[in-house]
Every structure is written in structure tokens, then in C-alpha cells.
mmCIF file of N, CA and C in Angstrom:
data_model
loop_
_atom_site.group_PDB
_atom_site.id
_atom_site.type_symbol
_atom_site.label_atom_id
_atom_site.label_comp_id
_atom_site.label_asym_id
_atom_site.label_seq_id
_atom_site.Cartn_x
_atom_site.Cartn_y
_atom_site.Cartn_z
ATOM 1 N N UNK A 1 0.853 -1.069 -0.083
ATOM 2 C CA UNK A 1 -0.018 -0.033 0.137
ATOM 3 C C UNK A 1 0.885 1.298 -0.018
ATOM 4 N N UNK A 2 0.495 2.136 -0.819
ATOM 5 C CA UNK A 2 1.289 3.399 -0.910
ATOM 6 C C UNK A 2 0.397 4.701 -0.713
ATOM 7 N N UNK A 3 0.652 5.626 0.213
ATOM 8 C CA UNK A 3 -0.108 6.852 0.543
ATOM 9 C C UNK A 3 0.590 7.918 0.233
ATOM 10 N N UNK A 4 -0.022 8.984 -0.291
ATOM 11 C CA UNK A 4 0.814 10.320 -0.608
ATOM 12 C C UNK A 4 -0.184 11.418 -0.264
ATOM 13 N N UNK A 5 0.064 12.364 0.548
ATOM 14 C CA UNK A 5 -0.557 13.390 0.876
ATOM 15 C C UNK A 5 -0.276 14.631 -0.201
ATOM 16 N N UNK A 6 -1.550 15.180 -0.700
ATOM 17 C CA UNK A 6 -1.104 16.273 -1.659
ATOM 18 C C UNK A 6 -2.175 17.473 -1.225
ATOM 19 N N UNK A 7 -1.785 18.649 -1.830
ATOM 20 C CA UNK A 7 -2.685 19.757 -1.646
ATOM 21 C C UNK A 7 -3.211 20.179 -2.827
ATOM 22 N N UNK A 8 -4.482 20.658 -2.858
ATOM 23 C CA UNK A 8 -5.057 21.090 -4.278
ATOM 24 C C UNK A 8 -4.736 22.554 -4.394
ATOM 25 N N UNK A 9 -4.169 22.719 -5.629
ATOM 26 C CA UNK A 9 -3.461 23.940 -5.976
ATOM 27 C C UNK A 9 -4.100 24.756 -7.101
ATOM 28 N N UNK A 10 -5.342 24.449 -7.096
ATOM 29 C CA UNK A 10 -6.117 25.404 -8.126
ATOM 30 C C UNK A 10 -7.037 26.152 -7.341
ATOM 31 N N UNK A 11 -7.727 27.043 -7.963
ATOM 32 C CA UNK A 11 -8.844 27.982 -7.471
ATOM 33 C C UNK A 11 -10.068 27.629 -7.187
ATOM 34 N N UNK A 12 -10.515 26.335 -7.612
ATOM 35 C CA UNK A 12 -11.858 25.952 -7.730
ATOM 36 C C UNK A 12 -11.848 24.643 -6.867
ATOM 37 N N UNK A 13 -10.850 23.884 -6.854
ATOM 38 C CA UNK A 13 -11.143 22.404 -6.049
ATOM 39 C C UNK A 13 -11.216 21.278 -7.160
ATOM 40 N N UNK A 14 -11.706 20.268 -6.636
ATOM 41 C CA UNK A 14 -12.008 19.033 -7.465
ATOM 42 C C UNK A 14 -13.545 19.031 -7.885
ATOM 43 N N UNK A 15 -13.847 20.001 -8.534
ATOM 44 C CA UNK A 15 -15.194 19.945 -9.008
ATOM 45 C C UNK A 15 -15.678 18.951 -10.235
ATOM 46 N N UNK A 16 -16.635 18.972 -10.812
ATOM 47 C CA UNK A 16 -17.128 18.017 -11.802
ATOM 48 C C UNK A 16 -15.978 17.833 -13.009
ATOM 49 N N UNK A 17 -15.559 18.862 -13.463
ATOM 50 C CA UNK A 17 -14.745 18.537 -14.765
ATOM 51 C C UNK A 17 -13.309 18.119 -14.441
ATOM 52 N N UNK A 18 -12.664 18.780 -13.354
ATOM 53 C CA UNK A 18 -11.335 18.145 -13.183
ATOM 54 C C UNK A 18 -11.311 16.839 -12.457
ATOM 55 N N UNK A 19 -12.650 16.484 -11.655
ATOM 56 C CA UNK A 19 -12.707 15.288 -10.933
ATOM 57 C C UNK A 19 -12.989 14.093 -12.015
ATOM 58 N N UNK A 20 -13.618 14.615 -13.082
ATOM 59 C CA UNK A 20 -13.544 13.470 -14.228
ATOM 60 C C UNK A 20 -12.482 13.077 -14.846
ATOM 61 N N UNK A 21 -11.644 14.216 -15.054
ATOM 62 C CA UNK A 21 -10.321 13.719 -15.479
ATOM 63 C C UNK A 21 -9.513 12.993 -14.605
ATOM 64 N N UNK A 22 -9.721 13.337 -13.269
ATOM 65 C CA UNK A 22 -8.894 12.687 -12.242
ATOM 66 C C UNK A 22 -9.379 11.094 -12.286
ATOM 67 N N UNK A 23 -10.609 10.867 -12.411
ATOM 68 C CA UNK A 23 -11.113 9.481 -12.362
ATOM 69 C C UNK A 23 -10.707 8.706 -13.521
ATOM 70 N N UNK A 24 -10.696 9.392 -14.910
ATOM 71 C CA UNK A 24 -10.146 8.890 -15.871
ATOM 72 C C UNK A 24 -8.833 8.339 -15.909
ATOM 73 N N UNK A 25 -8.051 9.255 -15.257
ATOM 74 C CA UNK A 25 -6.628 8.937 -14.869
ATOM 75 C C UNK A 25 -6.611 7.660 -13.935
ATOM 76 N N UNK A 26 -7.410 7.786 -13.049
ATOM 77 C CA UNK A 26 -7.186 6.786 -12.005
ATOM 78 C C UNK A 26 -7.657 5.260 -12.440
ATOM 79 N N UNK A 27 -8.717 5.263 -13.504
ATOM 80 C CA UNK A 27 -9.092 4.195 -14.209
ATOM 81 C C UNK A 27 -7.991 3.383 -15.153
ATOM 82 N N UNK A 28 -6.838 4.255 -15.431
ATOM 83 C CA UNK A 28 -5.862 3.626 -16.255
ATOM 84 C C UNK A 28 -5.027 2.693 -15.432
ATOM 85 N N UNK A 29 -5.159 2.530 -14.088
ATOM 86 C CA UNK A 29 -4.347 1.750 -13.239
ATOM 87 C C UNK A 29 -5.153 0.523 -12.928
ATOM 88 N N UNK A 30 -4.559 -0.837 -12.664
ATOM 89 C CA UNK A 30 -5.193 -1.873 -12.304
ATOM 90 C C UNK A 30 -5.497 -1.897 -10.739
ATOM 91 N N UNK A 31 -4.641 -1.068 -9.947
ATOM 92 C CA UNK A 31 -4.742 -1.258 -8.492
ATOM 93 C C UNK A 31 -5.901 -0.612 -7.831
ATOM 94 N N UNK A 32 -6.296 -0.896 -6.911
ATOM 95 C CA UNK A 32 -7.411 -0.131 -5.914
ATOM 96 C C UNK A 32 -6.948 1.166 -5.616
ATOM 97 N N UNK A 33 -7.715 2.369 -5.724
ATOM 98 C CA UNK A 33 -7.305 3.690 -5.501
ATOM 99 C C UNK A 33 -8.138 4.277 -4.727
ATOM 100 N N UNK A 34 -7.784 5.010 -3.432
ATOM 101 C CA UNK A 34 -8.767 5.854 -2.775
ATOM 102 C C UNK A 34 -8.407 7.314 -2.626
ATOM 103 N N UNK A 35 -9.387 8.208 -2.320
ATOM 104 C CA UNK A 35 -9.035 9.367 -1.988
ATOM 105 C C UNK A 35 -9.650 9.565 -0.617
ATOM 106 N N UNK A 36 -8.655 10.298 0.312
ATOM 107 C CA UNK A 36 -9.209 10.573 1.607
ATOM 108 C C UNK A 36 -9.120 11.768 2.017
ATOM 109 N N UNK A 37 -9.985 12.434 2.552
ATOM 110 C CA UNK A 37 -10.156 13.840 2.967
ATOM 111 C C UNK A 37 -10.767 13.860 4.455
ATOM 112 N N UNK A 38 -10.007 14.304 5.377
ATOM 113 C CA UNK A 38 -10.431 14.204 6.839
ATOM 114 C C UNK A 38 -10.363 12.796 7.299
ATOM 115 N N UNK A 39 -11.706 12.308 7.559
ATOM 116 C CA UNK A 39 -11.963 10.772 7.891
ATOM 117 C C UNK A 39 -12.573 9.973 7.086
ATOM 118 N N UNK A 40 -12.971 10.726 5.869
ATOM 119 C CA UNK A 40 -13.694 10.148 4.682
ATOM 120 C C UNK A 40 -12.771 9.524 3.759
ATOM 121 N N UNK A 41 -13.024 8.142 3.198
ATOM 122 C CA UNK A 41 -12.261 7.584 2.091
ATOM 123 C C UNK A 41 -13.278 6.971 1.314
ATOM 124 N N UNK A 42 -12.968 7.323 -0.006
ATOM 125 C CA UNK A 42 -13.690 6.938 -1.229
ATOM 126 C C UNK A 42 -13.084 6.345 -2.260
ATOM 127 N N UNK A 43 -13.727 5.472 -3.257
ATOM 128 C CA UNK A 43 -13.148 5.022 -4.447
ATOM 129 C C UNK A 43 -12.679 6.075 -5.397
ATOM 130 N N UNK A 44 -11.447 6.243 -5.704
ATOM 131 C CA UNK A 44 -10.903 7.322 -6.692
ATOM 132 C C UNK A 44 -11.287 7.036 -7.905
ATOM 133 N N UNK A 45 -12.162 5.845 -8.274
ATOM 134 C CA UNK A 45 -12.430 5.456 -9.667
ATOM 135 C C UNK A 45 -13.948 5.888 -9.615
ATOM 136 N N UNK A 46 -14.522 6.457 -8.842
ATOM 137 C CA UNK A 46 -16.125 6.852 -8.642
ATOM 138 C C UNK A 46 -16.311 8.256 -8.770
ATOM 139 N N UNK A 47 -16.803 8.803 -9.611
ATOM 140 C CA UNK A 47 -17.175 10.258 -9.739
ATOM 141 C C UNK A 47 -18.003 10.844 -8.531
ATOM 142 N N UNK A 48 -18.970 10.042 -8.285
ATOM 143 C CA UNK A 48 -19.948 10.415 -7.125
ATOM 144 C C UNK A 48 -19.236 10.118 -5.706
ATOM 145 N N UNK A 49 -18.258 9.128 -5.819
ATOM 146 C CA UNK A 49 -17.637 9.264 -4.533
ATOM 147 C C UNK A 49 -16.694 10.364 -4.379
ATOM 148 N N UNK A 50 -15.964 10.795 -5.230
ATOM 149 C CA UNK A 50 -14.957 11.876 -5.471
ATOM 150 C C UNK A 50 -15.800 13.161 -5.095
ATOM 151 N N UNK A 51 -16.800 13.323 -5.685
ATOM 152 C CA UNK A 51 -17.580 14.655 -5.513
ATOM 153 C C UNK A 51 -18.109 14.710 -4.105
ATOM 154 N N UNK A 52 -18.629 13.636 -3.563
ATOM 155 C CA UNK A 52 -18.969 13.904 -2.069
ATOM 156 C C UNK A 52 -18.064 14.194 -1.061
ATOM 157 N N UNK A 53 -16.609 14.292 -1.415
ATOM 158 C CA UNK A 53 -15.820 14.848 -0.507
ATOM 159 C C UNK A 53 -15.750 16.258 -0.504
ATOM 160 N N UNK A 54 -16.382 16.903 -1.307
ATOM 161 C CA UNK A 54 -16.447 18.383 -1.659
ATOM 162 C C UNK A 54 -14.883 18.875 -1.560
ATOM 163 N N UNK A 55 -13.784 18.553 -2.394
ATOM 164 C CA UNK A 55 -12.639 18.851 -2.238
ATOM 165 C C UNK A 55 -12.461 20.236 -2.872
ATOM 166 N N UNK A 56 -12.037 21.220 -1.901
ATOM 167 C CA UNK A 56 -11.871 22.624 -2.348
ATOM 168 C C UNK A 56 -10.480 23.015 -2.573
ATOM 169 N N UNK A 57 -10.319 24.180 -2.875
ATOM 170 C CA UNK A 57 -9.008 24.839 -3.069
ATOM 171 C C UNK A 57 -8.220 24.705 -1.694
ATOM 172 N N UNK A 58 -6.966 24.526 -1.853
ATOM 173 C CA UNK A 58 -6.077 24.616 -0.530
ATOM 174 C C UNK A 58 -6.452 23.359 0.628
ATOM 175 N N UNK A 59 -7.513 22.528 -0.008
ATOM 176 C CA UNK A 59 -7.494 21.239 0.846
ATOM 177 C C UNK A 59 -6.331 20.269 0.629
ATOM 178 N N UNK A 60 -6.263 19.428 1.709
ATOM 179 C CA UNK A 60 -5.025 18.333 1.601
ATOM 180 C C UNK A 60 -5.982 17.173 1.542
ATOM 181 N N UNK A 61 -5.435 16.284 0.888
ATOM 182 C CA UNK A 61 -6.141 14.955 0.399
ATOM 183 C C UNK A 61 -4.878 13.806 0.579
ATOM 184 N N UNK A 62 -5.283 12.524 0.849
ATOM 185 C CA UNK A 62 -4.439 11.542 0.717
ATOM 186 C C UNK A 62 -4.885 10.643 -0.506
ATOM 187 N N UNK A 63 -3.933 10.276 -1.381
ATOM 188 C CA UNK A 63 -4.161 9.433 -2.357
ATOM 189 C C UNK A 63 -3.522 8.046 -1.992
ATOM 190 N N UNK A 64 -4.455 7.122 -1.999
ATOM 191 C CA UNK A 64 -3.951 5.613 -1.397
ATOM 192 C C UNK A 64 -4.255 4.701 -2.324
ATOM 193 N N UNK A 65 -3.172 3.852 -2.787
ATOM 194 C CA UNK A 65 -3.463 2.729 -3.771
ATOM 195 C C UNK A 65 -2.859 1.525 -3.107
ATOM 196 N N UNK A 66 -3.381 0.330 -3.512
ATOM 197 C CA UNK A 66 -2.862 -0.895 -3.013
ATOM 198 C C UNK A 66 -3.118 -1.727 -4.289
ATOM 199 N N UNK A 67 -2.135 -2.601 -4.769
ATOM 200 C CA UNK A 67 -2.074 -3.433 -5.939
ATOM 201 C C UNK A 67 -0.854 -3.329 -6.667
ATOM 202 N N UNK A 68 -0.866 -3.953 -7.912
ATOM 203 C CA UNK A 68 0.356 -4.134 -8.734
ATOM 204 C C UNK A 68 0.990 -2.847 -9.261
ATOM 205 N N UNK A 69 0.299 -1.935 -9.468
ATOM 206 C CA UNK A 69 0.934 -0.830 -10.040
ATOM 207 C C UNK A 69 0.624 0.546 -9.273
ATOM 208 N N UNK A 70 0.559 0.215 -7.639
ATOM 209 C CA UNK A 70 0.133 1.381 -6.701
ATOM 210 C C UNK A 70 1.180 2.453 -6.662
ATOM 211 N N UNK A 71 2.393 2.257 -6.906
ATOM 212 C CA UNK A 71 3.311 3.351 -6.759
ATOM 213 C C UNK A 71 3.086 4.413 -7.965
ATOM 214 N N UNK A 72 3.166 3.751 -9.172
ATOM 215 C CA UNK A 72 2.943 4.562 -10.332
ATOM 216 C C UNK A 72 1.558 5.287 -10.158
ATOM 217 N N UNK A 73 0.656 4.606 -9.890
ATOM 218 C CA UNK A 73 -0.814 5.269 -9.580
ATOM 219 C C UNK A 73 -0.731 6.572 -8.691
ATOM 220 N N UNK A 74 -0.054 6.425 -7.524
ATOM 221 C CA UNK A 74 -0.088 7.515 -6.497
ATOM 222 C C UNK A 74 0.796 8.588 -7.232
ATOM 223 N N UNK A 75 1.672 8.282 -7.678
ATOM 224 C CA UNK A 75 2.653 9.342 -8.247
ATOM 225 C C UNK A 75 2.101 10.173 -9.407
ATOM 226 N N UNK A 76 1.334 9.420 -10.308
ATOM 227 C CA UNK A 76 0.599 9.874 -11.428
ATOM 228 C C UNK A 76 -0.368 10.755 -10.978
ATOM 229 N N UNK A 77 -1.313 10.296 -9.958
ATOM 230 C CA UNK A 77 -2.351 11.232 -9.469
ATOM 231 C C UNK A 77 -1.957 12.386 -8.653
ATOM 232 N N UNK A 78 -1.224 12.112 -8.050
ATOM 233 C CA UNK A 78 -0.474 13.234 -7.050
ATOM 234 C C UNK A 78 0.044 14.367 -8.007
ATOM 235 N N UNK A 79 0.765 13.850 -8.960
ATOM 236 C CA UNK A 79 1.207 14.927 -10.021
ATOM 237 C C UNK A 79 0.200 15.648 -10.729
ATOM 238 N N UNK A 80 -1.002 14.927 -11.089
ATOM 239 C CA UNK A 80 -2.089 15.601 -11.628
ATOM 240 C C UNK A 80 -2.759 16.702 -10.781
ATOM 241 N N UNK A 81 -2.876 16.162 -9.350
ATOM 242 C CA UNK A 81 -3.548 17.208 -8.673
ATOM 243 C C UNK A 81 -2.649 18.401 -8.342
ATOM 244 N N UNK A 82 -1.353 18.358 -8.212
ATOM 245 C CA UNK A 82 -0.274 19.231 -7.744
ATOM 246 C C UNK A 82 0.120 20.291 -8.945
ATOM 247 N N UNK A 83 0.304 19.601 -10.157
ATOM 248 C CA UNK A 83 0.961 20.245 -11.303
ATOM 249 C C UNK A 83 -0.009 20.591 -12.447
ATOM 250 N N UNK A 84 -0.610 19.555 -12.904
ATOM 251 C CA UNK A 84 -1.419 19.518 -14.313
ATOM 252 C C UNK A 84 -2.835 19.839 -14.087
ATOM 253 N N UNK A 85 -3.226 20.286 -13.088
ATOM 254 C CA UNK A 85 -4.596 20.757 -12.973
ATOM 255 C C UNK A 85 -5.309 21.754 -13.747
ATOM 256 N N UNK A 86 -6.315 21.089 -14.474
ATOM 257 C CA UNK A 86 -6.972 22.119 -15.451
ATOM 258 C C UNK A 86 -8.024 22.906 -14.712
ATOM 259 N N UNK A 87 -7.825 24.269 -14.769
ATOM 260 C CA UNK A 87 -8.854 25.275 -14.544
ATOM 261 C C UNK A 87 -9.908 25.556 -15.499
#
């Protein structure tokens, strides 16, 4: 299991459009992936799950993966959130 804590660096958070891109990216991996905010953890491959976390600008989340490609999944998603985030 790999866990990485990242901050949301855009002005609007993980609303519908970027959440869709995030989920599409998560679905490229075979491992199980979760997003955790505060004490809530949801499937990172579920749009409804990710949106229910209400991830806003400057929030901190954990990206958690478990499986064959876990390290690559966490690094890729953390980079997406930290650097490549579309506004």
C-alpha cells in the first residue's frame, strides 16, 4: 500500500470537470485507489464518491493505492492534482 498527501493547488478544487479527468486517470491503473479527506475515504474511480468529498482549493487529501501498479498510480495522480490541474 502506498499513501501520498497532496494539496489542491487550483482556485476551484476538485469539482465536476477536473474530477472527471482525475477519475479517468485513476481508471488507467489496475490497483485499487482511494481518495481520503479528513476521515472520509472514497473510491478514486467513482465520480460520485470523489464529488461527495467536496474537495476545495487549498484542501489536503491523501491518495491511497494498493495493488500491482500502486506506486505509479499514486505518483501520477499526485502530479495531476499538484501540477497539471486544469482550471
